[in-house]
Coordinates of C-alpha atoms and ligand atoms in Angstrom, one line a residue:
X1 CA 103.3 64.9 -43.4
X2 CA 103.3 62.6 -40.4
X3 CA 102.5 63.9 -37.0
X4 CA 106.1 63.4 -36.0
X5 CA 107.5 65.4 -38.9
X6 CA 104.9 68.1 -38.2
X7 CA 106.2 68.4 -34.6
X8 CA 109.8 68.5 -35.8
X9 CA 109.2 71.2 -38.3
X10 CA 107.1 73.4 -36.0
X11 CA 108.9 76.4 -34.5
X12 CA 109.6 75.8 -30.8
X13 CA 107.6 78.8 -29.6
X14 CA 104.6 77.8 -31.7
X15 CA 104.2 74.2 -30.7
X16 CA 101.6 72.1 -32.5
X17 CA 98.0 72.6 -31.4
X18 CA 95.8 69.6 -30.8
X19 CA 92.3 70.2 -32.0
X20 CA 90.2 71.8 -29.3
X21 CA 88.2 69.4 -27.2
X22 CA 84.5 69.5 -28.3
X23 CA 81.6 67.4 -27.1
X24 CA 79.2 65.5 -29.3
X25 CA 75.9 64.1 -28.1
X26 CA 74.4 61.4 -30.3
X27 CA 70.8 60.3 -29.9
X28 CA 70.1 57.0 -31.7
X29 CA 66.7 56.0 -32.8
X30 CA 65.7 52.7 -34.4
X31 CA 67.6 49.5 -35.2
X32 CA 70.9 48.1 -34.2
X33 CA 72.5 49.3 -37.4
X34 CA 71.9 52.8 -36.2
X35 CA 73.6 52.0 -32.9
X36 CA 76.6 50.7 -34.9
X37 CA 76.6 53.8 -37.2
X38 CA 76.4 56.1 -34.2
X39 CA 79.5 54.5 -32.8
X40 CA 81.3 54.8 -36.2
X41 CA 80.4 58.4 -36.5
X42 CA 81.7 59.1 -33.0
X43 CA 84.9 57.3 -33.9
X44 CA 85.2 59.4 -37.1
X45 CA 84.9 62.6 -35.1
X46 CA 87.5 61.7 -32.5
X47 CA 90.4 62.9 -34.7
X48 CA 88.9 66.4 -34.8
X49 CA 88.9 66.5 -31.0
X50 CA 85.3 65.4 -30.3
X51 CA 84.5 63.3 -27.3
X52 CA 81.1 61.8 -26.6
X53 CA 78.9 63.1 -23.9
X54 CA 75.6 61.8 -22.7
X55 CA 74.5 65.3 -21.5
X56 CA 72.9 67.2 -24.4
X57 CA 73.2 70.5 -22.5
X58 CA 77.0 70.1 -22.6
X59 CA 77.3 69.4 -26.3
X60 CA 78.9 71.5 -29.0
X61 CA 77.5 69.1 -31.6
X62 CA 74.1 67.3 -31.4
X63 CA 73.5 64.5 -33.9
X64 CA 70.2 62.8 -34.2
X65 CA 70.6 59.4 -35.8
X66 CA 67.1 58.8 -37.1
X67 CA 64.7 56.0 -38.1
X68 CA 62.1 56.2 -40.8
X69 CA 60.7 52.7 -40.6
X70 CA 57.3 53.7 -39.2
X71 CA 55.5 57.0 -39.1
X72 CA 55.9 57.4 -35.3
X73 CA 59.7 57.0 -35.5
X74 CA 59.9 59.9 -38.0
X75 CA 57.5 62.1 -35.9
X76 CA 59.8 61.8 -32.9
X77 CA 62.6 63.4 -34.9
X78 CA 60.6 66.6 -35.5
X79 CA 59.6 66.9 -31.9
X80 CA 63.2 66.4 -30.8
X81 CA 64.3 69.1 -33.3
X82 CA 61.8 71.5 -31.7
X83 CA 63.5 71.0 -28.3
X84 CA 66.9 71.4 -29.8
X85 CA 65.9 74.7 -31.5
X86 CA 65.2 76.0 -28.0
X87 CA 68.5 74.7 -26.6
X88 CA 70.4 76.2 -29.5
X89 CA 68.9 79.7 -28.9
X90 CA 69.4 79.5 -25.2
X91 CA 73.1 78.6 -25.7
X92 CA 73.4 81.4 -28.4
X93 CA 72.3 83.9 -25.8
X94 CA 75.2 82.7 -23.6
X95 CA 77.5 83.2 -26.6
X96 CA 77.9 79.5 -27.4
X97 CA 77.4 77.7 -30.7
X98 CA 75.6 74.4 -30.9
X99 CA 75.7 72.6 -34.2
X100 CA 72.7 70.4 -35.0
X101 CA 73.0 67.5 -37.4
X102 CA 70.4 64.9 -38.6
X103 CA 71.7 61.6 -39.8
X104 CA 70.0 58.2 -40.5
X105 CA 67.1 57.2 -42.6
X106 CA 64.9 60.3 -42.0
X107 CA 67.8 62.4 -43.2
X108 CA 68.1 60.2 -46.3
X109 CA 64.3 60.2 -47.1
X110 CA 63.4 63.8 -46.1
X111 CA 66.7 65.8 -46.2
X112 CA 65.3 68.8 -48.0
X113 CA 62.2 68.9 -45.9
X114 CA 64.2 68.8 -42.7
X115 CA 66.2 71.8 -43.8
X116 CA 63.0 73.6 -44.7
X117 CA 61.0 72.7 -41.6
X118 CA 63.8 73.0 -39.1
X119 CA 65.9 76.1 -39.6
X120 CA 68.1 75.3 -36.6
X121 CA 69.5 72.2 -38.4
X122 CA 73.0 72.8 -39.8
X123 CA 73.7 69.5 -41.4
X124 CA 71.7 66.6 -42.9
X125 CA 73.7 63.5 -43.7
X126 CA 72.5 60.1 -45.0
X127 CA 73.7 56.7 -44.0
X128 CA 75.9 56.2 -47.1
X129 CA 78.1 59.3 -46.5
X130 CA 79.0 59.1 -42.8
X131 CA 82.7 59.0 -43.7
X132 CA 82.3 62.5 -45.0
X133 CA 80.9 63.8 -41.7
X134 CA 84.2 65.5 -40.6
X135 CA 84.4 67.4 -43.9
X136 CA 80.7 68.3 -43.7
X137 CA 81.2 69.8 -40.3
X138 CA 84.1 71.9 -41.6
X139 CA 81.7 73.3 -44.2
X140 CA 79.2 74.1 -41.4
X141 CA 81.9 75.9 -39.6
X142 CA 82.4 78.0 -42.7
X143 CA 78.7 79.0 -42.6
X144 CA 77.1 76.5 -44.9
X145 CA 74.0 74.5 -44.3
X146 CA 75.0 71.1 -45.6
X147 CA 72.9 68.4 -47.2
X148 CA 74.9 65.1 -47.9
X149 CA 72.4 62.5 -49.1
X150 CA 73.9 61.3 -52.4
X151 CA 75.0 57.7 -52.5
X152 CA 78.8 57.9 -52.2
X153 CA 80.8 56.2 -55.0
X154 CA 83.7 55.5 -52.7
X155 CA 83.5 52.7 -50.1
X156 CA 82.2 54.2 -46.9
X157 CA 83.6 51.5 -44.7
X158 CA 87.1 51.9 -46.1
X159 CA 87.0 55.5 -45.1
X160 CA 85.5 55.2 -41.7
X161 CA 88.1 54.5 -38.9
X162 CA 88.2 51.1 -37.4
X163 CA 86.8 50.8 -33.9
X164 CA 89.1 52.4 -31.4
X165 CA 90.4 50.2 -28.6
X166 CA 89.6 52.5 -25.6
X167 CA 86.2 53.4 -26.9
X168 CA 85.3 49.8 -27.7
X169 CA 86.3 48.8 -24.2
X170 CA 84.1 51.4 -22.7
X171 CA 81.2 50.1 -24.8
X172 CA 81.3 46.7 -23.3
X173 CA 81.9 43.0 -24.1
X174 CA 79.3 42.7 -26.8
X175 CA 79.5 44.6 -30.1
X176 CA 77.7 45.0 -33.4
X177 CA 79.5 44.7 -36.7
X178 CA 77.8 45.7 -40.0
X179 CA 78.6 43.2 -42.7
X180 CA 75.9 44.0 -45.2
X181 CA 73.8 47.1 -45.8
X182 CA 70.8 47.9 -47.9
X183 CA 68.1 45.7 -49.4
X184 CA 66.9 44.5 -52.8
X185 CA 63.8 42.7 -51.6
X186 CA 61.3 45.5 -51.9
X187 CA 58.7 44.3 -49.5
X188 CA 55.8 46.6 -50.4
X189 CA 55.5 48.1 -46.9
X190 CA 59.2 48.9 -46.3
X191 CA 61.3 52.1 -46.8
X192 CA 64.6 50.4 -46.3
X193 CA 65.5 49.8 -50.0
X194 CA 64.9 53.6 -50.5
X195 CA 66.7 54.9 -47.4
X196 CA 69.6 52.4 -47.2
X197 CA 69.9 51.7 -50.9
X198 CA 70.6 48.5 -52.6
X199 CA 72.3 45.5 -51.1
X200 CA 76.0 45.8 -50.5
X201 CA 78.2 43.2 -48.8
X202 CA 81.4 44.2 -47.1
X203 CA 84.5 42.2 -48.1
X204 CA 85.8 39.4 -45.9
X205 CA 89.1 40.9 -45.1
X206 CA 87.5 44.2 -43.9
X207 CA 85.0 42.3 -41.7
X208 CA 87.7 40.0 -40.2
X209 CA 90.0 42.9 -39.5
X210 CA 87.2 44.7 -37.7
X211 CA 86.2 41.6 -35.7
X212 CA 89.8 41.1 -34.6
X213 CA 90.1 44.7 -33.4
X214 CA 86.9 44.3 -31.4
X215 CA 88.2 41.1 -29.8
X216 CA 91.5 42.7 -29.0
X217 CA 89.6 45.4 -27.2
X218 CA 87.9 42.7 -25.0
X219 CA 84.7 42.0 -27.0
X220 CA 83.5 38.4 -26.4
X221 CA 80.3 38.4 -28.5
X222 CA 79.8 39.9 -32.0
X223 CA 76.5 40.4 -33.7
X224 CA 76.8 40.6 -37.4
X225 CA 74.4 43.2 -38.8
X226 CA 72.6 43.7 -42.1
X227 CA 69.1 44.7 -43.2
X228 CA 69.3 41.4 -45.0
X229 CA 72.3 39.9 -43.2
X230 CA 71.9 36.4 -44.6
X231 CA 72.1 37.8 -48.2
X232 CA 75.7 38.6 -47.4
X233 CA 78.1 37.1 -49.9
X234 CA 81.7 37.5 -50.6
X235 CA 84.9 35.8 -51.7
X236 CA 87.0 33.9 -49.2
X237 CA 90.8 34.0 -49.0
X238 CA 90.8 30.7 -50.9
X239 CA 88.9 32.4 -53.8
X240 CA 85.7 30.5 -53.1
X241 CA 82.3 32.1 -53.1
X242 CA 81.2 32.5 -49.5
X243 CA 77.8 32.9 -47.9
X244 CA 77.1 34.0 -44.4
X245 CA 77.6 30.4 -43.1
X246 CA 81.2 30.3 -44.4
X247 CA 81.9 33.8 -43.0
X248 CA 80.6 32.6 -39.6
X249 CA 82.8 29.6 -39.7
X250 CA 85.8 31.8 -40.5
X251 CA 85.0 34.3 -37.7
X252 CA 84.5 31.5 -35.2
X253 CA 88.2 30.8 -35.6
X254 CA 89.2 34.1 -34.0
X255 CA 90.8 33.3 -30.7
X256 CA 88.9 34.8 -27.8
X257 CA 85.6 35.4 -29.7
X258 CA 83.2 33.3 -27.7
X259 CA 79.8 34.1 -29.3
X260 CA 78.4 35.0 -32.6
X261 CA 74.9 36.2 -33.7
X262 CA 73.5 37.7 -36.8
X263 CA 70.4 39.8 -37.5
X264 CA 68.1 40.4 -39.4
X265 CA 67.5 37.6 -41.8
X266 CA 65.1 37.0 -44.6
X267 CA 63.6 33.5 -44.9
X268 CA 64.4 33.4 -48.6
X269 CA 68.2 33.7 -47.9
X270 CA 68.5 30.9 -45.2
X271 CA 70.7 28.7 -47.4
X272 CA 72.2 25.2 -46.6
X273 CA 75.6 26.7 -45.6
X274 CA 74.0 28.9 -43.0
X275 CA 71.8 26.1 -41.6
X276 CA 75.0 23.9 -41.4
X277 CA 76.7 26.7 -39.4
X278 CA 73.9 26.4 -36.8
X279 CA 74.7 22.7 -36.6
X280 CA 78.5 23.0 -36.5
X281 CA 79.4 26.1 -34.6
X282 CA 79.2 26.1 -30.9
X283 CA 79.9 29.9 -30.9
X284 CA 76.8 30.6 -33.0
X285 CA 74.1 31.2 -30.5
X286 CA 70.9 29.2 -30.8
X287 CA 68.7 32.2 -31.4
X288 CA 67.4 33.4 -34.7
X289 CA 65.4 36.5 -35.6
X290 CA 63.5 35.4 -38.7
X291 CA 60.6 37.8 -39.5
X292 CA 57.6 36.5 -41.5
X293 CA 55.3 39.6 -41.0
X294 CA 52.1 37.7 -41.6
X295 CA 50.7 34.2 -41.5
X296 CA 48.4 34.7 -44.5
X297 CA 49.7 33.6 -47.9
X298 CA 47.5 36.2 -49.6
X299 CA 49.0 39.0 -47.5
X300 CA 52.6 37.6 -47.8
X301 CA 52.1 37.8 -51.6
X302 CA 50.8 41.4 -51.4
X303 CA 53.8 42.2 -49.2
X304 CA 56.1 40.7 -51.8
X305 CA 57.7 38.5 -49.3
X306 CA 58.1 35.8 -51.9
X307 CA 57.4 32.8 -49.7
X308 CA 54.4 31.1 -48.1
X309 CA 53.6 30.4 -44.5
X310 CA 54.1 26.7 -45.1
X311 CA 57.5 27.3 -46.6
X312 CA 58.5 29.3 -43.6
X313 CA 57.3 26.6 -41.2
X314 CA 59.2 23.9 -43.2
X315 CA 62.3 26.1 -43.1
X316 CA 62.2 26.4 -39.3
X317 CA 61.8 22.7 -39.0
X318 CA 65.0 22.3 -41.1
X319 CA 67.0 24.8 -38.9
X320 CA 65.7 23.2 -35.7
X321 CA 66.7 19.8 -37.0
X322 CA 70.3 21.2 -37.3
X323 CA 70.1 23.0 -33.9
X324 CA 67.4 21.6 -31.7
X325 CA 67.8 24.2 -28.9
X326 CA 67.2 27.0 -31.4
X327 CA 64.7 29.7 -30.2
X328 CA 63.0 32.0 -32.6
X329 CA 62.2 35.6 -32.7
X330 CA 60.1 37.4 -35.4
X331 CA 58.5 40.6 -36.6
X332 CA 54.8 41.0 -37.5
X333 CA 52.7 43.6 -39.1
X334 CA 49.0 43.8 -38.5
X335 CA 46.6 45.7 -40.7
X336 CA 48.5 45.6 -44.0
X337 CA 46.1 46.9 -46.7
X338 CA 43.5 44.3 -47.5
X339 CA 44.1 42.2 -44.4
X340 CA 40.8 40.5 -43.4
X341 CA 39.8 38.9 -40.1
X342 CA 40.6 35.6 -41.7
X343 CA 44.1 36.7 -42.8
X344 CA 44.7 37.9 -39.3
X345 CA 43.5 34.6 -37.8
X346 CA 46.1 32.9 -40.1
X347 CA 48.8 35.0 -38.4
X348 CA 47.6 33.9 -35.0
X349 CA 47.6 30.3 -36.2
X350 CA 51.2 30.6 -37.5
X351 CA 52.3 32.1 -34.2
X352 CA 50.7 29.1 -32.4
X353 CA 52.5 26.7 -34.7
X354 CA 55.9 28.2 -34.5
X355 CA 56.1 29.3 -30.9
X356 CA 58.3 32.4 -30.4
X357 CA 60.7 33.1 -27.6
X358 CA 60.4 36.8 -28.4
X359 CA 58.7 38.9 -31.1
X360 CA 58.1 42.4 -32.3
X361 CA 54.7 43.4 -33.7
X362 CA 53.5 46.6 -35.3
X363 CA 50.5 48.3 -36.8
X364 CA 51.0 48.8 -40.5
X365 CA 52.2 52.3 -41.1
X366 CA 51.9 53.9 -44.5
X367 CA 55.3 54.9 -45.8
X368 CA 55.4 57.5 -48.6
X369 CA 57.0 56.2 -51.7
X370 CA 56.5 52.5 -51.0
X371 CA 54.0 50.5 -53.1
X372 CA 51.9 49.7 -50.0
X373 CA 51.0 53.4 -49.7
X374 CA 49.1 53.3 -53.0
X375 CA 47.1 50.2 -52.1
X376 CA 43.3 50.6 -51.6
X377 CA 41.6 48.9 -48.8
X378 CA 43.6 50.5 -46.0
X379 CA 42.6 48.9 -42.7
X380 CA 40.9 51.2 -40.2
X381 CA 43.0 52.3 -37.2
X382 CA 40.7 50.7 -34.6
X383 CA 40.8 47.3 -36.4
X384 CA 44.6 47.5 -36.4
X385 CA 44.7 48.4 -32.7
X386 CA 42.5 45.5 -31.8
X387 CA 44.5 43.0 -33.9
X388 CA 47.7 44.3 -32.4
X389 CA 46.4 43.8 -28.9
X390 CA 45.4 40.3 -29.6
X391 CA 48.6 39.4 -31.3
X392 CA 50.8 41.0 -28.6
X393 CA 48.9 39.1 -25.9
X394 CA 49.6 35.8 -27.6
X395 CA 53.3 36.7 -28.2
X396 CA 53.7 37.8 -24.6
X397 CA 52.2 34.6 -23.3
X398 CA 54.7 32.6 -25.5
X399 CA 57.6 34.8 -24.3
X400 CA 56.6 34.2 -20.7
X401 CA 56.2 30.4 -21.3
X402 CA 59.7 30.3 -22.9
X403 CA 61.2 32.1 -19.9
X404 CA 59.4 29.8 -17.4
X405 CA 60.6 26.8 -19.3
X406 CA 64.2 28.0 -18.6
X407 CA 63.8 27.6 -14.9
X408 CA 65.9 24.8 -13.5
X409 CA 68.1 24.7 -16.6
X410 CA 71.9 25.2 -16.4
X411 CA 73.1 27.5 -19.0
X412 CA 76.2 29.5 -20.1
X413 CA 76.0 33.2 -19.2
X414 CA 78.1 36.0 -20.6
X415 CA 78.5 38.5 -17.8
X416 CA 77.9 42.0 -19.4
X417 CA 77.3 44.8 -16.9
X418 CA 76.6 45.7 -13.3
X419 CA 73.1 44.7 -12.1
X420 CA 70.6 46.7 -10.1
X421 CA 71.9 45.6 -6.7
X422 CA 75.5 45.8 -5.5
X423 CA 77.2 42.5 -5.9
X424 CA 75.0 41.6 -8.9
X425 CA 75.8 41.4 -12.6
X426 CA 73.5 41.1 -15.6
X427 CA 74.4 38.6 -18.2
X428 CA 73.0 37.3 -21.5
X429 CA 71.7 33.8 -22.0
X430 CA 72.3 32.1 -25.3
X431 CA 68.7 33.1 -26.1
X432 CA 69.4 36.8 -25.6
X433 CA 67.5 37.0 -22.2
X434 CA 68.9 39.3 -19.5
X435 CA 69.8 37.2 -16.4
X436 CA 70.6 38.6 -12.9
X437 CA 73.2 36.7 -10.9
X438 CA 75.5 37.4 -7.9
X439 CA 79.0 38.0 -9.3
X440 CA 81.9 40.5 -9.0
X441 CA 82.4 43.3 -11.5
X442 CA 85.9 41.8 -12.2
X443 CA 84.0 38.9 -13.9
X444 CA 82.5 41.1 -16.6
X445 CA 83.4 39.4 -19.9
X446 CA 83.5 35.9 -18.4
X447 CA 81.2 33.2 -19.4
X448 CA 80.0 31.2 -16.4
X449 CA 77.7 28.3 -15.7
X450 CA 74.5 29.3 -13.9
X451 CA 71.2 27.6 -13.0
X452 CA 68.1 29.6 -13.7
X453 CA 66.0 29.9 -10.5
X454 CA 63.2 32.3 -11.5
X455 CA 61.7 34.5 -14.2
X456 CA 60.5 38.1 -13.8
X457 CA 58.7 40.1 -16.5
X458 CA 61.8 41.3 -18.3
X459 CA 64.6 39.2 -17.0
X460 CA 65.6 35.9 -15.4
X461 CA 67.3 35.1 -12.1
X462 CA 70.1 32.6 -11.6
X463 CA 72.6 31.1 -9.2
X464 CA 76.2 30.3 -10.0
X465 CA 76.9 26.6 -10.5
X466 CA 80.2 25.8 -9.0
Ligands
LIG1 N1 54.7 49.5 -41.0 C1 54.8 48.7 -39.9 N2 55.9 48.0 -39.6 C2 56.9 48.0 -40.5 N3 58.0 47.4 -40.5 C3 58.8 47.7 -41.5 N4 58.0 48.6 -42.3 C4 56.9 48.8 -41.6 C5 55.7 49.5 -41.9 N5 55.6 50.3 -43.0 C6 58.4 46.4 -39.4 C7 58.6 45.0 -40.0 C8 60.1 44.9 -40.1 C9 60.5 45.7 -38.8 C10 61.9 46.1 -38.8 O1 59.7 46.8 -38.9 O2 58.0 44.1 -39.2 O3 60.6 43.5 -40.0
LIG2 FE1 62.4 45.9 -45.7 FE2 61.7 43.5 -46.8 FE3 64.2 44.5 -47.1 FE4 63.5 43.6 -44.7 S1 63.6 42.4 -46.6 S2 64.6 45.5 -45.2 S3 61.3 44.2 -44.6 S4 62.3 45.4 -47.9

């Protein structure tokens, strides 16, 4: 029955009740895919009357969208659950019910344990079943404690609602769009293949429809997401096999879509079509997050990365030949089991050779169930801490040097949001830096030409070029 026929068939004195307005507070941990998933979950709950709140005290439903990538990330979830238990009992004494749900990769990896350790949790839902969230909440309302961590047979994305125009607009002029999920690479340190499952690519038509919706709602820049985004593959409308390069070409044709990015990539999947896209597409920003994790071939092998440091360096040279202004970002792990001082020196050497505009570095963290957890020769904590400090000092100096080198350049800036001072906006450079500039809020969404005048610790300053 459509909504219209429901209204016509309702008795006049009964009317048709809209679902009661309820508030959902979502706390997102971890990567951009979790940010995207949190938005999709909020969208899926809207038809049951849920509106998002950023005040946890006001919420009828609290969802923690969790991350399991490193030990610390998972620990944070349990301490947050402790605070929520107190909130729940305080509200109960006022006669209010607060439902607590745990989503994301900790939910997938430790669902049973969460239910055991945290009795205040009503619902545990893994990333592959988010489309079942509304039904799962109905089961909670009927008094069940729900665990939904099976891999769904149906297509999650087909059952999740498309991004809503008003909510997309309120989220700003940049958006994430998941095109690929899961991973088949099985790097020996990584939980992703276990928490997100095996590699799945969304079909072209689904991606294009979602991208169009985002652009209609005012989005100017889309970042395509995937744990291994450049492993994305599909079939084009012409029946040809497409890789990410062809998909980017197609999306670049959407009127009004000014910028494209993608993350995270694996060096093994940077194919010729994708490199050509960097050469041919003005909309594809000259910034690439291409993690290597270590500069030592011995450690790369132990990590099952399936390439050498020299191959990575040669690959970067090829991409830069296609797009000379390309800046790089990366991820590094120090203290993988068996990493010697010499191996670590190789990482520092690689960083010197490549030169990163930005990078993320972490101490190796043992993840239960991964092959790395069973390796002997775990590196002592203080050695890891010392290596991390040295690596981060080098990466920070490169980041600062990259920022300083931008001073004096004229660049395109996508104006995103209000700045710290009235009359200022913050925009994004092509290389993902935050840039402060004098501009009016009516200009949010515009791309303007600015000259970089200075560099602070976390952002750049610029003046408008007339
Ligand atoms: N320990 C430390 N860092 C890790 N990463 C993934 N797994 C681990 C782990 N077990 C880092 C990698 C990856 C990034 C998302 O997180 O650098 O690229
Ligand atoms: Fe994890 Fe490696 Fe897959 Fe990246 S490529 S998600 S690091 S297993």
